[in-house]
Tab-separated table of C-alpha atoms in Angstrom:
chain	number	residue	atom	x	y	z
A	1	MET	CA	100.289	107.020	112.586
A	2	ALA	CA	102.574	104.842	114.990
A	3	SER	CA	105.217	104.360	111.855
A	4	GLU	CA	105.181	108.803	111.306
A	5	THR	CA	106.658	109.238	114.809
A	6	SER	CA	109.181	106.429	116.055
A	7	PRO	CA	112.692	106.297	114.501
A	8	ARG	CA	114.118	104.255	111.410
A	9	PRO	CA	116.621	101.978	112.348
A	10	GLY	CA	119.756	104.808	110.932
A	11	THR	CA	117.946	108.065	111.505
A	12	ASP	CA	119.418	109.772	114.204
A	13	ALA	CA	118.580	108.821	117.689
A	14	ARG	CA	119.159	112.666	119.150
A	15	ALA	CA	116.822	112.842	117.313
A	16	TRP	CA	114.173	110.986	119.249
A	17	ARG	CA	115.246	111.855	122.040
A	18	HIS	CA	114.277	115.827	121.874
A	19	GLY	CA	111.260	114.180	120.638
A	20	ALA	CA	110.686	111.800	123.629
A	21	LEU	CA	111.818	114.844	125.820
A	22	VAL	CA	109.451	117.319	124.680
A	23	GLY	CA	106.272	115.255	124.135
A	24	ALA	CA	106.808	114.313	128.351
A	25	ALA	CA	107.167	117.729	128.834
A	26	ALA	CA	103.939	118.073	127.226
A	27	SER	CA	102.284	115.835	128.184
A	28	VAL	CA	102.645	117.046	132.329
A	29	GLY	CA	101.739	119.800	131.443
A	30	ALA	CA	98.593	118.837	129.976
A	31	ALA	CA	98.238	116.762	133.678
A	32	SER	CA	99.275	120.105	136.051
A	33	ALA	CA	97.023	122.116	133.767
A	34	THR	CA	94.182	119.175	135.182
A	35	PHE	CA	94.481	119.350	138.054
A	36	ALA	CA	95.393	122.810	138.159
A	37	LEU	CA	91.771	122.500	136.494
A	38	SER	CA	90.391	120.409	139.032
A	39	GLY	CA	91.669	122.867	142.069
A	40	GLY	CA	89.697	124.996	140.340
A	41	VAL	CA	86.258	123.243	141.068
A	42	ALA	CA	87.056	121.587	144.063
A	43	ALA	CA	87.665	125.810	145.391
A	44	LEU	CA	84.108	126.346	143.794
A	45	VAL	CA	82.884	122.745	145.625
A	46	ALA	CA	84.303	123.742	148.433
A	47	ARG	CA	82.586	127.449	148.851
A	48	HIS	CA	79.567	126.413	147.732
A	49	VAL	CA	79.452	123.121	150.578
A	50	VAL	CA	79.622	126.197	153.258
A	51	THR	CA	77.808	128.821	151.665
A	52	PRO	CA	74.101	129.603	152.268
A	53	SER	CA	72.329	130.708	148.977
A	54	THR	CA	69.810	131.391	148.075
A	55	ARG	CA	67.229	128.778	145.933
A	56	PRO	CA	67.012	129.106	141.731
A	57	GLY	CA	63.839	129.243	140.307
A	58	ASN	CA	63.983	126.147	137.638
A	59	VAL	CA	60.362	125.430	138.025
A	60	THR	CA	57.723	127.119	136.136
A	61	VAL	CA	53.924	128.054	136.563
A	62	LEU	CA	52.741	126.635	132.505
A	63	LYS	CA	48.887	126.738	133.298
A	64	LEU	CA	45.978	127.083	135.501
A	65	GLU	CA	42.974	124.788	135.109
A	66	LYS	CA	39.290	124.304	137.012
A	67	ASP	CA	38.456	119.878	137.124
A	68	PRO	CA	35.354	119.705	135.531
A	69	ASN	CA	34.415	116.411	137.068
A	70	SER	CA	35.672	118.121	141.135
A	71	GLY	CA	35.741	122.138	139.990
A	72	GLN	CA	39.667	122.399	141.989
A	73	ASP	CA	42.547	123.470	140.823
A	74	LEU	CA	45.277	122.438	138.426
A	75	VAL	CA	48.400	123.488	138.180
A	76	THR	CA	50.371	121.852	135.215
A	77	LEU	CA	54.034	121.995	135.715
A	78	PRO	CA	57.516	120.907	133.593
A	79	ALA	CA	57.854	117.099	134.649
A	80	THR	CA	61.286	116.979	136.649
A	81	PRO	CA	61.907	114.000	138.620
A	82	ASP	CA	60.783	115.972	141.489
A	83	THR	CA	57.393	117.612	140.239
A	84	ARG	CA	56.783	113.586	138.806
A	85	VAL	CA	57.466	112.082	142.648
A	86	ALA	CA	54.191	110.638	143.863
A	87	GLY	CA	53.004	113.242	147.233
A	88	THR	CA	52.274	116.142	148.526
A	89	TYR	CA	55.190	119.137	148.375
A	90	ALA	CA	55.043	123.161	147.605
A	91	LEU	CA	55.979	125.628	145.096
A	92	ARG	CA	57.601	128.512	146.270
A	93	PHE	CA	57.272	131.256	144.110
A	94	ASP	CA	58.210	135.188	144.326
A	95	GLU	CA	61.157	135.085	144.871
A	96	GLY	CA	59.629	133.116	148.752
A	97	ARG	CA	56.635	135.104	149.230
A	98	GLY	CA	54.504	132.417	147.623
A	99	LEU	CA	54.122	129.504	148.427
A	100	ALA	CA	51.463	126.889	146.998
A	101	ARG	CA	50.775	123.240	148.382
A	102	ILE	CA	50.577	121.231	145.977
A	103	GLY	CA	48.715	117.256	145.458
A	104	PHE	CA	48.519	114.575	143.617
A	105	VAL	CA	49.600	114.188	140.664
A	106	VAL	CA	46.943	113.818	138.439
A	107	ARG	CA	48.087	113.443	134.387
A	108	GLN	CA	51.353	113.004	132.737
A	109	THR	CA	51.729	114.376	129.259
A	110	GLY	CA	55.070	114.722	127.124
A	111	GLY	CA	57.565	117.002	129.105
A	112	THR	CA	54.652	117.874	131.349
A	113	VAL	CA	53.013	116.676	135.003
A	114	THR	CA	49.293	118.121	136.031
A	115	ARG	CA	48.215	118.017	139.381
A	116	LEU	CA	46.190	119.330	141.583
A	117	VAL	CA	46.612	122.269	144.314
A	118	GLU	CA	44.834	122.084	148.023
A	119	ARG	CA	46.448	125.326	148.806
A	120	VAL	CA	47.533	128.275	148.225
A	121	TYR	CA	49.194	129.573	151.387
A	122	SER	CA	50.311	133.428	150.346
A	123	GLY	CA	51.418	135.027	147.117
A	124	GLU	CA	48.705	135.040	143.788
A	125	LEU	CA	49.560	131.517	141.867
A	126	SER	CA	49.767	132.684	138.373
A	127	VAL	CA	50.833	131.487	135.287
A	128	GLY	CA	54.176	132.342	134.504
A	129	ALA	CA	55.060	132.016	137.765
A	130	ARG	CA	58.710	131.146	139.301
A	131	GLY	CA	60.323	128.806	142.008
A	132	TRP	CA	60.889	126.047	143.515
A	133	TRP	CA	60.051	122.862	144.441
A	134	THR	CA	60.521	121.665	148.139
A	135	GLY	CA	59.120	119.438	150.802
A	136	THR	CA	59.056	121.704	153.286
A	137	VAL	CA	55.245	122.071	152.536
A	138	TYR	CA	53.900	124.699	155.330
A	139	ALA	CA	55.169	127.868	156.775
A	140	ARG	CA	53.654	128.060	160.168
A	141	PRO	CA	52.493	125.261	162.494
A	142	SER	CA	48.916	126.640	161.496
A	143	ASP	CA	48.948	125.461	158.707
A	144	ALA	CA	49.155	122.219	159.238
A	145	GLY	CA	46.572	122.535	162.147
A	146	LEU	CA	48.923	122.846	165.199
A	147	PRO	CA	48.910	125.786	168.504
A	148	TYR	CA	52.531	127.162	168.461
A	149	GLU	CA	53.624	129.719	169.782
A	150	ASP	CA	57.486	132.037	169.344
A	151	VAL	CA	59.905	132.557	171.106
A	152	GLN	CA	63.227	133.500	171.655
A	153	ILE	CA	66.741	130.589	171.860
A	154	PRO	CA	69.289	133.171	173.577
A	155	THR	CA	72.377	131.734	171.394
A	156	PRO	CA	76.546	132.272	171.378
A	157	LEU	CA	75.338	134.586	169.373
A	158	GLY	CA	72.406	136.144	170.301
A	159	ALA	CA	68.381	135.647	170.267
A	160	ALA	CA	67.124	133.009	167.579
A	161	PRO	CA	63.917	132.331	167.106
A	162	ALA	CA	61.619	129.161	167.810
A	163	TRP	CA	58.073	127.596	167.698
A	164	PHE	CA	56.856	126.364	170.743
A	165	VAL	CA	54.092	123.302	169.659
A	166	PRO	CA	52.797	121.362	172.646
A	167	ALA	CA	51.885	118.023	172.995
A	168	GLU	CA	48.505	117.121	171.278
A	169	VAL	CA	47.007	115.719	174.945
A	170	ASP	CA	49.172	116.762	178.466
A	171	ASP	CA	50.194	113.830	179.104
A	172	ALA	CA	51.669	113.333	182.521
A	173	ALA	CA	53.360	110.403	180.966
A	174	ARG	CA	55.475	112.134	179.072
A	175	ALA	CA	55.071	116.010	179.828
A	176	GLY	CA	58.756	115.921	180.318
A	177	THR	CA	60.259	114.852	177.157
A	178	TRP	CA	60.650	117.710	174.349
A	179	ALA	CA	61.407	116.940	170.749
A	180	VAL	CA	64.156	119.790	169.454
A	181	MET	CA	64.699	119.623	165.957
A	182	VAL	CA	67.025	120.825	163.493
A	183	HIS	CA	66.318	121.708	159.962
A	184	GLY	CA	69.176	120.815	156.689
A	185	ARG	CA	71.157	123.600	155.110
A	186	GLY	CA	69.020	125.878	152.461
A	187	ALA	CA	66.050	124.793	154.828
A	188	GLN	CA	64.477	126.984	157.525
A	189	ARG	CA	62.722	125.719	160.216
A	190	ALA	CA	59.468	125.348	158.725
A	191	GLU	CA	61.160	122.483	157.694
A	192	CYS	CA	60.112	119.932	160.595
A	193	ILE	CA	56.418	120.742	160.991
A	194	ARG	CA	56.608	117.535	159.217
A	195	GLY	CA	58.382	116.051	162.337
A	196	ALA	CA	56.283	118.190	164.719
A	197	ARG	CA	53.100	115.994	164.438
A	198	VAL	CA	53.736	112.745	165.085
A	199	ALA	CA	55.911	113.763	167.785
A	200	ARG	CA	52.426	115.761	169.051
A	201	ARG	CA	50.615	112.763	168.608
A	202	LEU	CA	53.315	111.227	171.259
A	203	GLY	CA	52.860	113.310	173.315
A	204	LEU	CA	55.190	115.206	173.561
A	205	HIS	CA	56.732	119.019	173.331
A	206	SER	CA	58.667	120.058	170.470
A	207	LEU	CA	60.708	122.561	170.184
A	208	LEU	CA	61.816	124.058	166.191
A	209	LEU	CA	65.135	125.590	165.714
A	210	SER	CA	66.743	128.624	164.138
A	211	TYR	CA	70.573	128.624	163.904
A	212	ARG	CA	73.037	131.003	162.650
A	213	ASN	CA	73.631	131.467	159.521
A	214	ASP	CA	70.448	129.625	158.348
A	215	GLY	CA	68.824	134.244	157.351
A	216	GLU	CA	67.145	133.686	160.723
A	217	ALA	CA	69.365	133.432	163.559
A	218	PRO	CA	72.352	135.619	164.076
A	219	ALA	CA	74.147	134.820	161.551
A	220	THR	CA	78.410	134.205	161.880
A	221	PRO	CA	81.195	137.301	160.858
A	222	ASP	CA	81.573	134.617	157.714
A	223	HIS	CA	78.517	134.215	157.191
A	224	ARG	CA	79.203	130.761	156.263
A	225	TYR	CA	77.757	126.925	157.507
A	226	GLY	CA	79.486	124.973	160.495
A	227	LEU	CA	78.377	121.326	158.166
A	228	GLY	CA	77.476	120.853	161.337
A	229	PHE	CA	81.340	121.353	163.390
A	230	THR	CA	79.569	124.877	164.573
A	231	GLU	CA	75.651	124.329	165.035
A	232	TRP	CA	74.898	122.190	167.268
A	233	GLU	CA	76.480	125.338	170.444
A	234	ASP	CA	72.998	126.495	168.748
A	235	VAL	CA	71.401	123.309	169.053
A	236	GLN	CA	72.900	123.060	173.014
A	237	ALA	CA	71.270	126.591	173.676
A	238	GLY	CA	67.690	124.813	172.329
A	239	ILE	CA	67.892	121.875	174.836
A	240	ARG	CA	68.938	123.654	177.523
A	241	TYR	CA	65.581	126.384	176.607
A	242	ALA	CA	63.316	123.675	177.405
A	243	LEU	CA	65.487	121.790	180.409
A	244	GLU	CA	64.536	125.135	181.986
A	245	HIS	CA	60.436	125.070	180.998
A	246	GLY	CA	60.214	122.454	182.501
A	247	ALA	CA	62.149	119.667	180.146
A	248	MET	CA	63.638	116.929	181.648
A	249	ASP	CA	64.683	114.676	179.137
A	250	VAL	CA	65.104	115.656	175.200
A	251	VAL	CA	64.368	113.704	171.635
A	252	LEU	CA	66.924	115.298	169.113
A	253	PHE	CA	65.306	115.542	165.823
A	254	GLY	CA	67.393	116.109	162.841
A	255	TRP	CA	66.973	116.236	158.371
A	256	SER	CA	69.983	116.232	156.039
A	257	MET	CA	72.789	119.019	157.807
A	258	GLY	CA	70.324	119.176	160.296
A	259	GLY	CA	71.489	114.804	161.260
A	260	ALA	CA	74.698	116.082	161.324
A	261	ILE	CA	74.624	118.879	164.080
A	262	VAL	CA	72.537	116.304	166.020
A	263	LEU	CA	75.184	113.774	165.579
A	264	ARG	CA	77.472	116.521	167.429
A	265	THR	CA	75.591	117.709	169.438
A	266	ALA	CA	75.000	114.134	171.200
A	267	GLU	CA	78.672	113.803	171.069
A	268	LEU	CA	79.534	117.762	172.543
A	269	THR	CA	76.205	119.106	174.638
A	270	GLU	CA	76.882	118.619	178.530
A	271	HIS	CA	73.026	118.363	178.089
A	272	ARG	CA	74.181	113.935	177.371
A	273	ASP	CA	72.599	112.709	180.608
A	274	ARG	CA	68.874	114.010	179.186
A	275	LEU	CA	69.111	112.655	175.569
A	276	ARG	CA	66.502	109.905	175.381
A	277	ALA	CA	67.228	109.312	171.748
A	278	LEU	CA	68.041	110.645	167.699
A	279	VAL	CA	66.169	110.777	164.707
A	280	LEU	CA	67.179	111.178	162.035
A	281	THR	CA	65.759	111.584	158.178
A	282	GLY	CA	68.479	111.906	154.252
A	283	PRO	CA	71.017	112.912	157.407
A	284	VAL	CA	74.922	113.683	156.580
A	285	VAL	CA	76.747	111.136	158.329
A	286	ASP	CA	80.073	111.201	156.596
A	287	TRP	CA	80.849	114.103	154.680
A	288	TYR	CA	83.446	113.239	152.534
A	289	GLU	CA	80.918	110.499	150.707
A	290	LEU	CA	78.335	113.172	150.496
A	291	LEU	CA	81.528	114.751	148.728
A	292	ALA	CA	81.914	111.937	146.220
A	293	HIS	CA	79.024	110.676	145.497
A	294	GLN	CA	78.158	114.318	144.165
A	295	THR	CA	81.053	114.948	142.445
A	296	LYS	CA	80.100	110.715	140.729
A	297	VAL	CA	76.477	112.411	140.198
A	298	HIS	CA	77.898	115.423	138.360
A	299	ARG	CA	80.202	113.072	135.881
A	300	VAL	CA	83.749	115.507	138.365
A	301	PRO	CA	86.625	113.018	138.775
A	302	ARG	CA	86.643	111.536	142.372
A	303	ARG	CA	89.203	113.612	143.869
A	304	VAL	CA	87.802	117.333	143.079
A	305	GLY	CA	85.355	115.463	146.181
A	306	ARG	CA	88.565	114.883	148.070
A	307	MET	CA	89.963	118.914	147.452
A	308	ALA	CA	87.507	120.408	148.169
A	309	ALA	CA	86.862	118.344	151.040
A	310	ASP	CA	90.761	119.171	151.941
A	311	MET	CA	90.748	122.899	151.400
A	312	ILE	CA	87.269	122.948	154.049
A	313	SER	CA	89.084	120.613	156.782
A	314	HIS	CA	92.719	122.200	155.840
A	315	ARG	CA	94.099	125.365	157.984
A	316	LEU	CA	94.642	126.805	155.296
A	317	GLY	CA	91.465	127.173	153.788
A	318	PRO	CA	89.545	129.223	154.820
A	319	ARG	CA	91.442	131.311	151.910
A	320	ILE	CA	89.952	129.301	149.655
A	321	THR	CA	86.730	128.856	151.770
A	322	GLY	CA	85.874	132.729	153.230
A	323	LEU	CA	84.514	130.291	156.349
A	324	ALA	CA	86.615	131.778	159.771
A	325	ALA	CA	88.484	128.291	160.890
A	326	PRO	CA	88.632	125.406	158.709
A	327	LEU	CA	85.965	122.655	159.739
A	328	ASP	CA	87.911	119.215	160.930
A	329	LEU	CA	85.300	117.150	158.892
A	330	HIS	CA	86.877	113.870	160.334
A	331	ALA	CA	85.511	114.756	162.827
A	332	LEU	CA	82.192	114.895	161.499
A	333	ASP	CA	81.964	111.385	159.401
A	334	TRP	CA	80.625	108.613	161.439
A	335	LEU	CA	81.356	105.878	159.521
A	336	SER	CA	84.323	105.846	161.561
A	337	ARG	CA	83.517	106.359	164.781
A	338	TRP	CA	80.193	104.506	164.380
A	339	GLU	CA	81.535	102.892	168.093
A	340	ASP	CA	80.574	106.925	169.440
A	341	ILE	CA	77.441	107.163	169.088
A	342	ALA	CA	75.634	106.456	172.485
A	343	THR	CA	72.810	107.705	171.906
A	344	PRO	CA	69.438	105.334	170.079
A	345	THR	CA	69.741	106.864	166.722
A	346	LEU	CA	66.474	106.283	164.240
A	347	ILE	CA	67.195	107.345	161.070
A	348	LEU	CA	64.760	106.808	157.707
A	349	HIS	CA	66.675	107.378	154.206
A	350	SER	CA	64.570	106.871	150.705
A	351	THR	CA	67.439	104.945	148.737
A	352	ASP	CA	66.440	107.405	145.773
A	353	ASP	CA	68.674	110.109	147.340
A	354	GLU	CA	70.214	112.111	144.435
A	355	VAL	CA	71.920	114.300	147.455
A	356	VAL	CA	72.550	112.689	150.529
A	357	PRO	CA	74.198	108.738	149.475
A	358	VAL	CA	72.160	106.420	151.125
A	359	ALA	CA	74.965	103.764	151.689
A	360	GLY	CA	76.103	105.962	154.796
A	361	SER	CA	72.899	105.448	156.241
A	362	VAL	CA	72.705	102.161	155.441
A	363	LYS	CA	76.529	101.275	156.812
A	364	LEU	CA	76.006	102.823	159.803
A	365	ALA	CA	72.928	100.353	160.241
A	366	ASP	CA	74.619	98.212	159.733
A	367	ARG	CA	78.122	99.049	161.963
A	368	SER	CA	76.135	100.079	165.247
A	369	SER	CA	73.845	98.343	167.320
A	370	LEU	CA	72.204	101.815	168.517
A	371	VAL	CA	71.535	102.656	165.361
A	372	ASP	CA	67.461	101.836	163.280
A	373	PHE	CA	67.103	101.880	159.394
A	374	VAL	CA	63.659	102.480	157.683
A	375	GLY	CA	64.360	102.781	154.405
A	376	PHE	CA	61.839	104.059	151.918
A	377	THR	CA	61.771	104.121	148.367
A	378	GLY	CA	60.696	106.912	145.334
A	379	ALA	CA	61.284	109.704	148.018
A	380	ARG	CA	64.368	112.520	146.723
A	381	HIS	CA	66.280	113.812	149.584
A	382	THR	CA	64.455	114.385	152.968
A	383	LYS	CA	60.857	114.118	151.394
A	384	GLU	CA	60.342	110.838	153.107
A	385	TRP	CA	57.209	112.429	154.795
A	386	ASN	CA	56.207	113.851	151.565
A	387	ILE	CA	55.995	110.177	149.096
A	388	ASP	CA	54.175	108.934	152.302
A	389	ARG	CA	53.506	110.542	155.491
A	390	LYS	CA	51.701	107.554	157.223
A	391	ARG	CA	54.584	105.266	156.860
A	392	TYR	CA	57.090	107.894	157.973
A	393	GLU	CA	54.617	108.882	161.302
A	394	ARG	CA	53.663	105.409	161.630
A	395	ALA	CA	57.752	104.700	161.622
A	396	ILE	CA	58.719	106.911	164.204
A	397	GLU	CA	55.776	106.288	166.534
A	398	LYS	CA	56.821	102.578	166.142
A	399	TRP	CA	60.311	103.041	167.829
A	400	LEU	CA	60.161	106.737	169.856
A	401	PRO	CA	58.853	105.117	172.567
A	402	GLN	CA	60.662	102.354	173.331
A	403	HIS	CA	63.514	104.886	173.235
A	404	LEU	CA	61.378	107.089	175.868
A	405	GLY	CA	60.886	104.073	178.372
A	406	SER	CA	58.828	105.373	181.435
A	407	GLN	CA	59.514	108.484	181.405
A	408	ARG	CA	59.974	110.964	184.012
A	409	SER	CA	57.617	113.323	184.849
A	410	GLY	CA	58.990	117.255	184.555
A	411	PRO	CA	56.896	120.113	185.498
A	412	GLN	CA	53.848	121.412	183.076
A	413	TYR	CA	54.825	123.563	180.909
A	414	PRO	CA	54.562	126.871	182.213
A	415	GLY	CA	54.845	128.911	178.584
A	416	PRO	CA	57.899	130.766	177.268
A	417	GLN	CA	56.696	133.672	179.185
């Protein structure tokens, strides 16, 4: 093929040069088209990251039956990387109105998996029902056997609903410490119930927050996530509420993007002197690394992730993302800013997290003496509790008391009146 396009000795060199210029122009055009395509994909990625969205109903109930021996209900679902994993999960169905807690795997056959139905909290689970798989197994604290009260947190945008879960024993030694809990992207405060159980046993009152644009708290005019850059103000409001209702100290819990929010809060809150510790599950510690990971997983050129990050951060980015103002992702890059972490931090993170790469958490723990890391295997994103609840809670029970130290006894909680 090369001999057909290369000039032979004695032929007109001008014709060859013309062909070369045409070829070069075509190459530049192709490169420009590729760059434009990458830019278009990057714009989609940037918008997706900051836009709250509903979860797709991608799991279908194929069969319902009774176990012939135990009489317990069983459900058969398509076998996916999520539905095959051991542990306890939930199936949200009927556009989120229905909730069923799903237990251990009974059998796997070909492309299906059959699991125990532990309990249906709401809705009617039926063959053909479509929904999504989630680690949020309880709709409200009472589903987990936890007492709670509905409270309202005064935030900069208005009153945001929250749950107050009292300590198991109102231990005078720890009555002054509250756990303030922050859910992740695409989730709501129910995600935090998994952490409230262990906090309650440790003698901590818990406050499970909602925050801007999560579908429960007041929204911002742009209806966009701030990836931690803006939501921290709502967490600070939660801390203030705790302090006004008897707390002397606070421990912040965060899941996924909630981890990014917690780290930002710990840096900026006016109540930094009241923070005792951070407990983070599958946290986003660097949005650049996360976007790079996701582009790799989806076989998209790495530059697309960087372009998306630049669109989110650039002053002209809001034209693309819909954000009211650009977000400084460098301020949320704790792999670069690890020296700014000033609060003892525990990270629980699975090596099989398909959304947020565990490498960031490992690097952060290696760099900062204030960060401790507990690894899990097999668990999907923020489902460390689901795959091994005992180990997850035991890790917190072992680590957290060391950082609470000798507690200052605060006023007894008077109740949200």
